[in-house]
Amino acid sequence: MTRILGIESSCDETAAAVVADGREILSSVVASQIEIHRKYGGVVPELASREHLRQIVPVVREALAQAGMKLGEVDAIGVTEGPGLVGALLVGITYAKTLAAALGKPLVPVNHLAGHVHAVFLEAYKAGRAANLPAVCLIVSGGHTVLYEVKAGEANGQDAGRLLRYRKIGQTRDDAAGEAYDKVAKLLGLGYPGGPILDRLAAVSSGASRPVKFGPTKTRGNPLDFSFSGLKTAVLYHVREHAEYSGEIRTREQALERGERKFENLLPLCSPQTLALVREFQNAVVRDLLERTMMAAEELAVGSVLVSGGVAANSQLRATFEERGKSSGIEVFFPSRALSTDNAAMIAAAAFERFRAGVFGDASLNADPSLALA
Ligand code: KG4
Ligand code: ZN
């Protein structure tokens, strides 16, 4: 059995996990920085780095304790190399390099996006399912909205040496879907992060009234590319043009200032019109993610679609993809909500594949904020 310690610090979560043979999660610890960034309405890179420095040692200790292991029992250390915030990545990388050198264990650099793909495999394994390759994978979070074709690597004599191959087939031209959620929540006075609260509010609206209709977003050129900044701007203009929103937005902002930011606090402060607006926004985002992903799956004639990243926690997105999967005969795979958002179990799982193939890093390993997945 190979037990890999995974370390993730690419954005605003300090995470560590131990995963056995790339499949079995022995522990997974995530320290979220949401409370720190909330008042700024987004992640502040400098504050994120400082908080990672504070959290990295206790988080790794906790992951080992929960796995019932000592540091010396770890077989390798997997760490996120990129993409992400450079100062944030450097905290995890520097710590992982130091541990690897001190313990004399292999260091395995991992692409954060490969981690999100492996989160799907971890979940499928738990459920006794197999995601057949080739597959189309949608990674949709606060930082990314990107479509990949995922294939098994070339056989080089033995299965253990195979690495997955990724081909980027579509990406956002502007904002990531999660970023659109966060910006729309902010302009509606619904706090940060926006995804979870908008998800719940959208479900409350009956859909009977439609204050606004958002058409499909257009991206010239590659039909598999996404664009969400126009939709966010359309929400902004709609709100500006209708004076009746401004009073309730101010009321909610005051509630947020008092720390009343829960769904139960904010729901009574939302008019039916606001709930319907949130619903229309979410319908537009989900429809766009679904249609382009399924278009890719059909064009490439793949049997599986994988969806991962923070926005994959969205209830309507999950239900809609599952429904379409059933009606079109394409198997759809999601990680659990905990594995959808940033975590280190997915990094340890992705590291196992590279460990078996002998892909290691050394003391020269550096953060790569725009590392491509290939
Ligand atoms: O993957 P993640 O934890 O961090 C990034 O790599 O960005 O994703 C966080 C993003 C945020 O933008 C958040 O608003 C969004 O995922 N999110 C959701 C939901 N839960 C989190 N978006 C829609 N619906 C949700 N339920
Ligand atoms: Zn992520």
mmCIF file of C-alpha atoms and ligand atoms in Angstrom:
data_model
loop_
_atom_site.group_PDB
_atom_site.id
_atom_site.type_symbol
_atom_site.label_atom_id
_atom_site.label_comp_id
_atom_site.label_asym_id
_atom_site.label_seq_id
_atom_site.Cartn_x
_atom_site.Cartn_y
_atom_site.Cartn_z
ATOM 1 C CA MET A 1 0.000 0.000 0.000
ATOM 2 C CA THR A 2 1.289 3.460 -0.932
ATOM 3 C CA ARG A 3 0.246 6.222 1.431
ATOM 4 C CA ILE A 4 0.649 9.710 0.037
ATOM 5 C CA LEU A 5 0.417 12.919 2.020
ATOM 6 C CA GLY A 6 -1.209 15.570 -0.186
ATOM 7 C CA ILE A 7 -0.785 19.300 0.420
ATOM 8 C CA GLU A 8 -2.938 21.994 -1.226
ATOM 9 C CA SER A 9 -2.551 25.765 -0.809
ATOM 10 C CA SER A 10 -3.309 27.237 -4.240
ATOM 11 C CA CYS A 11 -6.075 29.627 -3.228
ATOM 12 C CA ASP A 12 -7.912 30.189 0.055
ATOM 13 C CA GLU A 13 -7.985 26.705 1.542
ATOM 14 C CA THR A 14 -5.050 25.209 3.444
ATOM 15 C CA ALA A 15 -5.540 21.467 3.074
ATOM 16 C CA ALA A 16 -3.733 18.219 3.832
ATOM 17 C CA ALA A 17 -4.849 14.612 3.383
ATOM 18 C CA VAL A 18 -3.539 11.071 3.371
ATOM 19 C CA VAL A 19 -4.767 8.775 0.600
ATOM 20 C CA ALA A 20 -3.850 5.103 0.210
ATOM 21 C CA ASP A 21 -3.186 3.781 -3.323
ATOM 22 C CA GLY A 22 -4.865 6.825 -4.834
ATOM 23 C CA ARG A 23 -8.260 5.509 -3.756
ATOM 24 C CA GLU A 24 -8.888 5.302 -0.064
ATOM 25 C CA ILE A 25 -9.079 8.547 1.892
ATOM 26 C CA LEU A 26 -7.463 7.962 5.306
ATOM 27 C CA SER A 27 -7.873 11.617 6.305
ATOM 28 C CA SER A 28 -8.747 14.956 4.735
ATOM 29 C CA VAL A 29 -8.415 18.263 6.585
ATOM 30 C CA VAL A 30 -9.392 21.631 5.104
ATOM 31 C CA ALA A 31 -8.863 24.985 6.851
ATOM 32 C CA SER A 32 -10.988 27.522 5.038
ATOM 33 C CA GLN A 33 -10.088 31.226 4.985
ATOM 34 C CA ILE A 34 -13.593 32.398 4.071
ATOM 35 C CA GLU A 35 -13.964 34.407 7.285
ATOM 36 C CA ILE A 36 -10.789 36.360 6.499
ATOM 37 C CA HIS A 37 -11.688 37.231 2.902
ATOM 38 C CA ARG A 38 -15.415 37.746 3.412
ATOM 39 C CA LYS A 39 -15.260 41.438 4.206
ATOM 40 C CA TYR A 40 -13.343 42.078 0.978
ATOM 41 C CA GLY A 41 -15.836 40.117 -1.126
ATOM 42 C CA GLY A 42 -13.066 37.977 -2.629
ATOM 43 C CA VAL A 43 -9.698 36.379 -1.946
ATOM 44 C CA VAL A 44 -6.948 38.867 -1.023
ATOM 45 C CA PRO A 45 -3.695 37.174 -2.155
ATOM 46 C CA GLU A 46 -1.425 38.710 0.506
ATOM 47 C CA LEU A 47 -3.771 37.703 3.333
ATOM 48 C CA ALA A 48 -4.134 34.213 1.843
ATOM 49 C CA SER A 49 -0.349 33.622 1.930
ATOM 50 C CA ARG A 50 -0.097 34.772 5.545
ATOM 51 C CA GLU A 51 -2.951 32.525 6.599
ATOM 52 C CA HIS A 52 -1.461 29.504 4.783
ATOM 53 C CA LEU A 53 1.763 30.117 6.739
ATOM 54 C CA ARG A 54 -0.202 30.053 9.979
ATOM 55 C CA GLN A 55 -2.231 26.972 9.080
ATOM 56 C CA ILE A 56 0.077 24.666 7.156
ATOM 57 C CA VAL A 57 1.815 22.988 10.109
ATOM 58 C CA PRO A 58 -1.327 22.316 12.231
ATOM 59 C CA VAL A 59 -3.313 21.166 9.177
ATOM 60 C CA VAL A 60 -0.644 18.619 8.146
ATOM 61 C CA ARG A 61 -0.348 17.418 11.751
ATOM 62 C CA GLU A 62 -4.103 16.974 11.965
ATOM 63 C CA ALA A 63 -4.222 15.022 8.679
ATOM 64 C CA LEU A 64 -1.544 12.639 9.963
ATOM 65 C CA ALA A 65 -3.259 12.285 13.355
ATOM 66 C CA GLN A 66 -6.607 11.465 11.724
ATOM 67 C CA ALA A 67 -4.907 8.858 9.540
ATOM 68 C CA GLY A 68 -3.203 7.439 12.661
ATOM 69 C CA MET A 69 0.226 7.916 11.109
ATOM 70 C CA LYS A 70 3.592 9.409 11.846
ATOM 71 C CA LEU A 71 5.335 11.607 9.283
ATOM 72 C CA GLY A 72 7.997 8.940 8.698
ATOM 73 C CA GLU A 73 5.334 6.444 7.567
ATOM 74 C CA VAL A 74 4.325 8.508 4.558
ATOM 75 C CA ASP A 75 5.560 7.051 1.223
ATOM 76 C CA ALA A 76 5.578 10.297 -0.736
ATOM 77 C CA ILE A 77 4.498 13.920 -0.545
ATOM 78 C CA GLY A 78 2.242 15.323 -3.232
ATOM 79 C CA VAL A 79 1.863 19.077 -3.529
ATOM 80 C CA THR A 80 0.002 21.511 -5.769
ATOM 81 C CA GLU A 81 2.493 23.156 -8.126
ATOM 82 C CA GLY A 82 -0.073 25.412 -9.878
ATOM 83 C CA PRO A 83 -2.208 27.012 -11.167
ATOM 84 C CA GLY A 84 -3.115 29.405 -8.368
ATOM 85 C CA LEU A 85 -1.875 32.401 -6.389
ATOM 86 C CA VAL A 86 1.908 32.434 -6.433
ATOM 87 C CA GLY A 87 2.425 33.405 -2.769
ATOM 88 C CA ALA A 88 -0.179 30.886 -1.629
ATOM 89 C CA LEU A 89 1.304 28.060 -3.719
ATOM 90 C CA LEU A 90 4.810 28.800 -2.404
ATOM 91 C CA VAL A 91 3.767 28.102 1.179
ATOM 92 C CA GLY A 92 2.624 24.552 0.356
ATOM 93 C CA ILE A 93 5.534 23.910 -2.018
ATOM 94 C CA THR A 94 8.196 25.135 0.404
ATOM 95 C CA TYR A 95 6.762 23.068 3.227
ATOM 96 C CA ALA A 96 6.416 19.963 1.036
ATOM 97 C CA LYS A 97 9.995 20.321 -0.264
ATOM 98 C CA THR A 98 11.329 20.683 3.268
ATOM 99 C CA LEU A 99 9.406 17.633 4.490
ATOM 100 C CA ALA A 100 10.524 15.544 1.511
ATOM 101 C CA ALA A 101 14.173 16.492 2.042
ATOM 102 C CA ALA A 102 14.083 15.961 5.804
ATOM 103 C CA LEU A 103 12.335 12.584 5.525
ATOM 104 C CA GLY A 104 14.137 11.405 2.394
ATOM 105 C CA LYS A 105 10.789 10.771 0.644
ATOM 106 C CA PRO A 106 9.829 11.463 -2.966
ATOM 107 C CA LEU A 107 8.189 14.785 -3.801
ATOM 108 C CA VAL A 108 5.391 14.673 -6.399
ATOM 109 C CA PRO A 109 4.265 17.956 -8.000
ATOM 110 C CA VAL A 110 0.585 17.976 -8.967
ATOM 111 C CA ASN A 111 -1.489 20.233 -11.217
ATOM 112 C CA HIS A 112 -4.444 21.558 -9.195
ATOM 113 C CA LEU A 113 -6.808 20.898 -12.121
ATOM 114 C CA ALA A 114 -5.658 17.258 -12.359
ATOM 115 C CA GLY A 115 -6.587 17.162 -8.663
ATOM 116 C CA HIS A 116 -10.157 18.223 -9.494
ATOM 117 C CA VAL A 117 -10.342 15.432 -12.114
ATOM 118 C CA HIS A 118 -9.096 12.888 -9.572
ATOM 119 C CA ALA A 119 -11.725 14.050 -7.064
ATOM 120 C CA VAL A 120 -14.246 12.497 -9.447
ATOM 121 C CA PHE A 121 -12.315 9.214 -9.585
ATOM 122 C CA LEU A 122 -12.040 9.102 -5.779
ATOM 123 C CA GLU A 123 -15.788 9.438 -5.468
ATOM 124 C CA ALA A 124 -16.534 6.933 -8.222
ATOM 125 C CA TYR A 125 -14.273 4.417 -6.522
ATOM 126 C CA LYS A 126 -16.111 4.905 -3.203
ATOM 127 C CA ALA A 127 -19.404 4.289 -4.973
ATOM 128 C CA GLY A 128 -18.073 1.193 -6.772
ATOM 129 C CA ARG A 129 -18.428 2.878 -10.161
ATOM 130 C CA ALA A 130 -15.846 3.277 -12.910
ATOM 131 C CA ALA A 131 -15.660 6.392 -15.044
ATOM 132 C CA ASN A 132 -14.763 5.035 -18.455
ATOM 133 C CA LEU A 133 -12.251 6.925 -20.569
ATOM 134 C CA PRO A 134 -12.147 8.855 -22.791
ATOM 135 C CA ALA A 135 -14.346 11.312 -20.925
ATOM 136 C CA VAL A 136 -15.213 14.979 -21.071
ATOM 137 C CA CYS A 137 -14.454 16.829 -17.830
ATOM 138 C CA LEU A 138 -15.898 20.212 -16.839
ATOM 139 C CA ILE A 139 -13.937 21.942 -14.087
ATOM 140 C CA VAL A 140 -16.027 24.791 -12.784
ATOM 141 C CA SER A 141 -14.984 26.842 -9.745
ATOM 142 C CA GLY A 142 -14.265 30.375 -8.586
ATOM 143 C CA GLY A 143 -11.023 30.430 -10.546
ATOM 144 C CA HIS A 144 -11.709 28.125 -13.496
ATOM 145 C CA THR A 145 -14.310 27.175 -16.042
ATOM 146 C CA VAL A 146 -12.685 24.796 -18.467
ATOM 147 C CA LEU A 147 -13.520 21.697 -20.527
ATOM 148 C CA TYR A 148 -11.025 18.884 -21.069
ATOM 149 C CA GLU A 149 -11.012 15.685 -22.993
ATOM 150 C CA VAL A 150 -9.450 13.129 -20.623
ATOM 151 C CA LYS A 151 -7.847 10.023 -22.116
ATOM 152 C CA ALA A 152 -5.857 7.098 -20.825
ATOM 153 C CA GLY A 153 -2.152 7.558 -21.584
ATOM 154 C CA GLU A 154 -0.142 5.486 -24.025
ATOM 155 C CA ALA A 155 0.614 2.013 -22.746
ATOM 156 C CA ASN A 156 4.343 1.689 -22.127
ATOM 157 C CA GLY A 157 4.554 -1.974 -21.294
ATOM 158 C CA GLN A 158 2.885 -1.785 -17.934
ATOM 159 C CA ASP A 159 -0.350 -0.221 -16.833
ATOM 160 C CA ALA A 160 1.267 1.357 -13.769
ATOM 161 C CA GLY A 161 3.316 3.709 -15.936
ATOM 162 C CA ARG A 162 0.321 5.274 -17.661
ATOM 163 C CA LEU A 163 -0.488 8.887 -17.049
ATOM 164 C CA LEU A 164 -3.830 10.404 -18.003
ATOM 165 C CA ARG A 165 -3.712 12.780 -20.953
ATOM 166 C CA TYR A 166 -5.655 16.009 -21.020
ATOM 167 C CA ARG A 167 -6.671 18.131 -23.993
ATOM 168 C CA LYS A 168 -8.246 21.501 -23.338
ATOM 169 C CA ILE A 169 -11.293 21.862 -25.605
ATOM 170 C CA GLY A 170 -13.041 24.919 -24.143
ATOM 171 C CA GLN A 171 -12.579 27.603 -21.524
ATOM 172 C CA THR A 172 -14.098 30.814 -20.246
ATOM 173 C CA ARG A 173 -13.217 33.924 -22.209
ATOM 174 C CA ASP A 174 -13.689 36.108 -19.144
ATOM 175 C CA ASP A 175 -15.089 35.274 -15.696
ATOM 176 C CA ALA A 176 -15.247 31.799 -14.171
ATOM 177 C CA ALA A 177 -18.779 30.627 -13.327
ATOM 178 C CA GLY A 178 -18.063 30.735 -9.572
ATOM 179 C CA GLU A 179 -16.737 34.274 -9.968
ATOM 180 C CA ALA A 180 -20.053 35.248 -11.610
ATOM 181 C CA TYR A 181 -21.920 33.740 -8.654
ATOM 182 C CA ASP A 182 -19.734 35.680 -6.240
ATOM 183 C CA LYS A 183 -20.112 38.992 -8.106
ATOM 184 C CA VAL A 184 -23.891 38.676 -8.514
ATOM 185 C CA ALA A 185 -24.301 37.811 -4.819
ATOM 186 C CA LYS A 186 -22.209 40.843 -3.911
ATOM 187 C CA LEU A 187 -24.237 43.248 -6.041
ATOM 188 C CA LEU A 188 -27.485 41.857 -4.610
ATOM 189 C CA GLY A 189 -26.268 42.289 -1.015
ATOM 190 C CA LEU A 190 -26.102 38.532 -0.390
ATOM 191 C CA GLY A 191 -22.536 38.204 0.913
ATOM 192 C CA TYR A 192 -19.549 36.056 0.049
ATOM 193 C CA PRO A 193 -19.090 33.419 -1.250
ATOM 194 C CA GLY A 194 -22.115 33.719 -3.517
ATOM 195 C CA GLY A 195 -22.593 30.163 -4.790
ATOM 196 C CA PRO A 196 -24.080 28.427 -1.754
ATOM 197 C CA ILE A 197 -26.574 31.206 -0.883
ATOM 198 C CA LEU A 198 -27.726 31.785 -4.490
ATOM 199 C CA ASP A 199 -28.105 28.016 -4.895
ATOM 200 C CA ARG A 200 -30.553 27.893 -1.965
ATOM 201 C CA LEU A 201 -32.423 31.092 -2.821
ATOM 202 C CA ALA A 202 -32.930 29.996 -6.446
ATOM 203 C CA ALA A 203 -34.639 26.842 -5.205
ATOM 204 C CA VAL A 204 -37.213 28.889 -3.252
ATOM 205 C CA SER A 205 -38.585 30.761 -6.260
ATOM 206 C CA SER A 206 -41.512 29.028 -7.927
ATOM 207 C CA GLY A 207 -40.537 30.309 -11.354
ATOM 208 C CA ALA A 208 -44.052 31.706 -11.812
ATOM 209 C CA SER A 209 -42.839 35.258 -12.406
ATOM 210 C CA ARG A 210 -39.931 36.106 -14.682
ATOM 211 C CA PRO A 211 -38.705 39.670 -14.083
ATOM 212 C CA VAL A 212 -36.006 39.203 -16.717
ATOM 213 C CA LYS A 213 -34.946 36.574 -19.244
ATOM 214 C CA PHE A 214 -31.286 35.921 -19.969
ATOM 215 C CA GLY A 215 -30.632 34.433 -23.392
ATOM 216 C CA PRO A 216 -27.857 31.961 -24.168
ATOM 217 C CA THR A 217 -24.415 33.540 -23.908
ATOM 218 C CA LYS A 218 -22.631 33.837 -27.227
ATOM 219 C CA THR A 219 -18.961 33.180 -27.775
ATOM 220 C CA ARG A 220 -17.706 33.690 -31.300
ATOM 221 C CA GLY A 221 -15.240 31.110 -32.539
ATOM 222 C CA ASN A 222 -15.039 27.973 -30.427
ATOM 223 C CA PRO A 223 -18.602 26.889 -29.507
ATOM 224 C CA LEU A 224 -17.182 25.106 -26.446
ATOM 225 C CA ASP A 225 -15.908 28.354 -24.920
ATOM 226 C CA PHE A 226 -17.824 29.995 -22.074
ATOM 227 C CA SER A 227 -18.482 33.616 -21.143
ATOM 228 C CA PHE A 228 -20.092 34.787 -17.913
ATOM 229 C CA SER A 229 -19.162 38.437 -17.582
ATOM 230 C CA GLY A 230 -22.012 39.548 -19.913
ATOM 231 C CA LEU A 231 -24.535 37.723 -17.754
ATOM 232 C CA LYS A 232 -23.179 39.374 -14.599
ATOM 233 C CA THR A 233 -23.407 42.777 -16.306
ATOM 234 C CA ALA A 234 -26.977 42.011 -17.443
ATOM 235 C CA VAL A 235 -27.939 41.344 -13.803
ATOM 236 C CA LEU A 236 -26.228 44.584 -12.756
ATOM 237 C CA TYR A 237 -28.073 46.652 -15.406
ATOM 238 C CA HIS A 238 -31.400 45.029 -14.585
ATOM 239 C CA VAL A 239 -30.948 45.925 -10.914
ATOM 240 C CA ARG A 240 -29.853 49.487 -11.727
ATOM 241 C CA GLU A 241 -32.795 50.045 -14.050
ATOM 242 C CA HIS A 242 -35.359 48.893 -11.479
ATOM 243 C CA ALA A 243 -35.313 51.182 -8.470
ATOM 244 C CA GLU A 244 -37.399 48.768 -6.384
ATOM 245 C CA TYR A 245 -34.341 46.535 -5.762
ATOM 246 C CA SER A 246 -32.233 49.189 -4.041
ATOM 247 C CA GLY A 247 -34.098 49.301 -0.701
ATOM 248 C CA GLU A 248 -33.947 45.563 -0.074
ATOM 249 C CA ILE A 249 -30.293 45.391 -1.163
ATOM 250 C CA ARG A 250 -29.446 48.010 1.460
ATOM 251 C CA THR A 251 -31.447 46.117 4.085
ATOM 252 C CA ARG A 252 -29.544 42.924 3.355
ATOM 253 C CA GLU A 253 -26.184 44.721 3.404
ATOM 254 C CA GLN A 254 -27.053 46.004 6.883
ATOM 255 C CA ALA A 255 -27.966 42.464 7.970
ATOM 256 C CA LEU A 256 -24.595 41.225 6.658
ATOM 257 C CA GLU A 257 -22.840 43.958 8.640
ATOM 258 C CA ARG A 258 -24.556 42.621 11.773
ATOM 259 C CA GLY A 259 -23.204 39.159 10.913
ATOM 260 C CA GLU A 260 -26.628 37.853 9.824
ATOM 261 C CA ARG A 261 -25.507 36.165 6.657
ATOM 262 C CA LYS A 262 -27.194 32.798 6.841
ATOM 263 C CA PHE A 263 -29.886 31.628 4.424
ATOM 264 C CA GLU A 264 -32.466 31.879 7.241
ATOM 265 C CA ASN A 265 -31.449 35.519 7.876
ATOM 266 C CA LEU A 266 -31.448 36.577 4.236
ATOM 267 C CA LEU A 267 -34.458 34.729 2.823
ATOM 268 C CA PRO A 268 -37.042 36.921 4.629
ATOM 269 C CA LEU A 269 -35.216 39.996 3.270
ATOM 270 C CA CYS A 270 -35.632 38.903 -0.370
ATOM 271 C CA SER A 271 -38.687 39.932 -2.394
ATOM 272 C CA PRO A 272 -40.260 37.395 -4.791
ATOM 273 C CA GLN A 273 -38.797 39.503 -7.590
ATOM 274 C CA THR A 274 -35.247 39.086 -6.226
ATOM 275 C CA LEU A 275 -35.746 35.351 -5.790
ATOM 276 C CA ALA A 276 -36.986 35.131 -9.374
ATOM 277 C CA LEU A 277 -33.972 37.138 -10.581
ATOM 278 C CA VAL A 278 -31.604 34.777 -8.758
ATOM 279 C CA ARG A 279 -33.414 31.838 -10.306
ATOM 280 C CA GLU A 280 -33.076 33.297 -13.820
ATOM 281 C CA PHE A 281 -29.370 33.914 -13.246
ATOM 282 C CA GLN A 282 -28.794 30.359 -12.072
ATOM 283 C CA ASN A 283 -30.872 28.919 -14.924
ATOM 284 C CA ALA A 284 -28.690 30.792 -17.397
ATOM 285 C CA VAL A 285 -25.410 29.613 -15.815
ATOM 286 C CA VAL A 286 -26.499 25.999 -15.486
ATOM 287 C CA ARG A 287 -27.992 25.861 -18.988
ATOM 288 C CA ASP A 288 -24.761 27.191 -20.465
ATOM 289 C CA LEU A 289 -22.531 24.771 -18.554
ATOM 290 C CA LEU A 290 -24.805 21.851 -19.447
ATOM 291 C CA GLU A 291 -25.257 22.591 -23.144
ATOM 292 C CA ARG A 292 -21.596 23.153 -23.948
ATOM 293 C CA THR A 293 -20.414 20.175 -21.911
ATOM 294 C CA MET A 294 -22.957 17.851 -23.521
ATOM 295 C CA MET A 295 -22.127 19.254 -26.962
ATOM 296 C CA ALA A 296 -18.494 18.298 -26.317
ATOM 297 C CA ALA A 297 -19.471 14.825 -25.087
ATOM 298 C CA GLU A 298 -21.566 14.194 -28.194
ATOM 299 C CA GLU A 299 -18.965 15.562 -30.612
ATOM 300 C CA LEU A 300 -16.235 13.426 -29.093
ATOM 301 C CA ALA A 301 -18.599 10.457 -28.670
ATOM 302 C CA VAL A 302 -17.507 9.811 -25.085
ATOM 303 C CA GLY A 303 -19.567 7.721 -22.658
ATOM 304 C CA SER A 304 -18.733 9.671 -19.476
ATOM 305 C CA VAL A 305 -18.952 13.260 -18.337
ATOM 306 C CA LEU A 306 -17.069 14.343 -15.194
ATOM 307 C CA VAL A 307 -17.981 17.570 -13.364
ATOM 308 C CA SER A 308 -15.728 18.963 -10.628
ATOM 309 C CA GLY A 309 -14.799 22.200 -8.796
ATOM 310 C CA GLY A 310 -16.674 24.380 -6.289
ATOM 311 C CA VAL A 311 -19.660 25.100 -8.562
ATOM 312 C CA ALA A 312 -20.155 21.337 -9.013
ATOM 313 C CA ALA A 313 -21.649 21.515 -5.490
ATOM 314 C CA ASN A 314 -24.641 23.362 -6.994
ATOM 315 C CA SER A 315 -27.877 21.399 -6.559
ATOM 316 C CA GLN A 316 -29.534 22.518 -9.777
ATOM 317 C CA LEU A 317 -26.363 21.822 -11.763
ATOM 318 C CA ARG A 318 -26.175 18.294 -10.348
ATOM 319 C CA ALA A 319 -29.845 17.548 -10.957
ATOM 320 C CA THR A 320 -29.783 18.969 -14.491
ATOM 321 C CA PHE A 321 -26.650 17.087 -15.539
ATOM 322 C CA GLU A 322 -27.953 13.849 -14.068
ATOM 323 C CA GLU A 323 -31.273 14.207 -15.843
ATOM 324 C CA ARG A 324 -29.609 14.909 -19.198
ATOM 325 C CA GLY A 325 -27.150 12.085 -18.621
ATOM 326 C CA LYS A 326 -30.023 9.642 -18.187
ATOM 327 C CA SER A 327 -31.932 10.829 -21.236
ATOM 328 C CA SER A 328 -28.856 10.834 -23.480
ATOM 329 C CA GLY A 329 -27.181 7.644 -22.249
ATOM 330 C CA ILE A 330 -24.053 9.458 -21.028
ATOM 331 C CA GLU A 331 -22.841 8.565 -17.547
ATOM 332 C CA VAL A 332 -22.372 11.642 -15.362
ATOM 333 C CA PHE A 333 -19.962 11.677 -12.417
ATOM 334 C CA PHE A 334 -19.696 14.240 -9.624
ATOM 335 C CA PRO A 335 -17.516 14.261 -6.522
ATOM 336 C CA SER A 336 -19.349 14.626 -3.188
ATOM 337 C CA ARG A 337 -19.771 18.271 -2.151
ATOM 338 C CA ALA A 338 -16.736 18.034 0.157
ATOM 339 C CA LEU A 339 -14.546 16.714 -2.667
ATOM 340 C CA SER A 340 -15.928 19.252 -5.181
ATOM 341 C CA THR A 341 -14.421 22.274 -3.455
ATOM 342 C CA ASP A 342 -10.665 22.569 -2.907
ATOM 343 C CA ASN A 343 -9.193 19.783 -0.777
ATOM 344 C CA ALA A 344 -5.955 17.791 -0.537
ATOM 345 C CA ALA A 345 -7.376 14.276 -0.949
ATOM 346 C CA MET A 346 -7.726 15.022 -4.666
ATOM 347 C CA ILE A 347 -4.078 16.181 -4.733
ATOM 348 C CA ALA A 348 -2.864 13.001 -3.008
ATOM 349 C CA ALA A 349 -4.938 10.891 -5.458
ATOM 350 C CA ALA A 350 -3.498 12.704 -8.470
ATOM 351 C CA ALA A 351 -0.012 12.340 -6.953
ATOM 352 C CA PHE A 352 -0.383 8.546 -6.741
ATOM 353 C CA GLU A 353 -0.739 8.250 -10.507
ATOM 354 C CA ARG A 354 2.463 10.245 -11.017
ATOM 355 C CA PHE A 355 4.263 8.393 -8.209
ATOM 356 C CA ARG A 356 3.601 5.094 -10.009
ATOM 357 C CA ALA A 357 4.807 6.565 -13.279
ATOM 358 C CA GLY A 358 7.971 7.896 -11.582
ATOM 359 C CA VAL A 359 7.267 11.597 -12.078
ATOM 360 C CA PHE A 360 9.039 13.375 -9.229
ATOM 361 C CA GLY A 361 10.037 16.918 -8.323
ATOM 362 C CA ASP A 362 13.250 18.072 -6.718
ATOM 363 C CA ALA A 363 14.574 21.002 -4.726
ATOM 364 C CA SER A 364 14.166 23.257 -7.761
ATOM 365 C CA LEU A 365 10.374 22.870 -7.761
ATOM 366 C CA ASN A 366 8.746 26.304 -7.999
ATOM 367 C CA ALA A 367 5.198 27.656 -8.012
ATOM 368 C CA ASP A 368 3.677 28.036 -11.481
ATOM 369 C CA PRO A 369 0.648 30.355 -11.213
ATOM 370 C CA SER A 370 -0.531 29.549 -14.752
ATOM 371 C CA LEU A 371 0.530 25.910 -15.035
ATOM 372 C CA ALA A 372 -1.257 24.243 -17.966
ATOM 373 C CA LEU A 373 -2.797 20.779 -17.735
ATOM 374 C CA ALA A 374 -1.536 18.451 -20.458
HETATM 375 O O1 KG4 B 1 -13.197 25.011 -6.065
HETATM 376 P P1 KG4 B 1 -13.399 26.139 -5.088
HETATM 377 O O2 KG4 B 1 -13.533 25.786 -3.631
HETATM 378 O O3 KG4 B 1 -12.246 27.182 -5.165
HETATM 379 C C1 KG4 B 1 -11.712 27.628 -6.373
HETATM 380 O O4 KG4 B 1 -10.766 26.956 -6.879
HETATM 381 O O5 KG4 B 1 -12.248 28.635 -6.875
HETATM 382 O O6 KG4 B 1 -14.697 26.947 -5.604
HETATM 383 C C2 KG4 B 1 -15.229 28.075 -4.950
HETATM 384 C C3 KG4 B 1 -16.307 28.662 -5.839
HETATM 385 C C4 KG4 B 1 -16.859 29.995 -5.331
HETATM 386 O O7 KG4 B 1 -16.925 30.889 -6.417
HETATM 387 C C5 KG4 B 1 -18.253 29.631 -4.828
HETATM 388 O O8 KG4 B 1 -19.191 30.700 -4.920
HETATM 389 C C6 KG4 B 1 -18.628 28.482 -5.736
HETATM 390 O O9 KG4 B 1 -17.427 27.761 -5.925
HETATM 391 N N1 KG4 B 1 -19.644 27.607 -5.136
HETATM 392 C C7 KG4 B 1 -20.867 27.399 -5.663
HETATM 393 C C8 KG4 B 1 -21.561 26.563 -4.760
HETATM 394 N N2 KG4 B 1 -20.719 26.264 -3.724
HETATM 395 C C9 KG4 B 1 -19.549 26.905 -3.975
HETATM 396 N N3 KG4 B 1 -21.439 27.881 -6.780
HETATM 397 C C10 KG4 B 1 -22.713 27.524 -7.035
HETATM 398 N N4 KG4 B 1 -23.441 26.735 -6.216
HETATM 399 C C11 KG4 B 1 -22.925 26.232 -5.086
HETATM 400 N N5 KG4 B 1 -23.658 25.450 -4.286
HETATM 401 ZN ZN ZN B 2 -9.972 24.434 -7.266
#
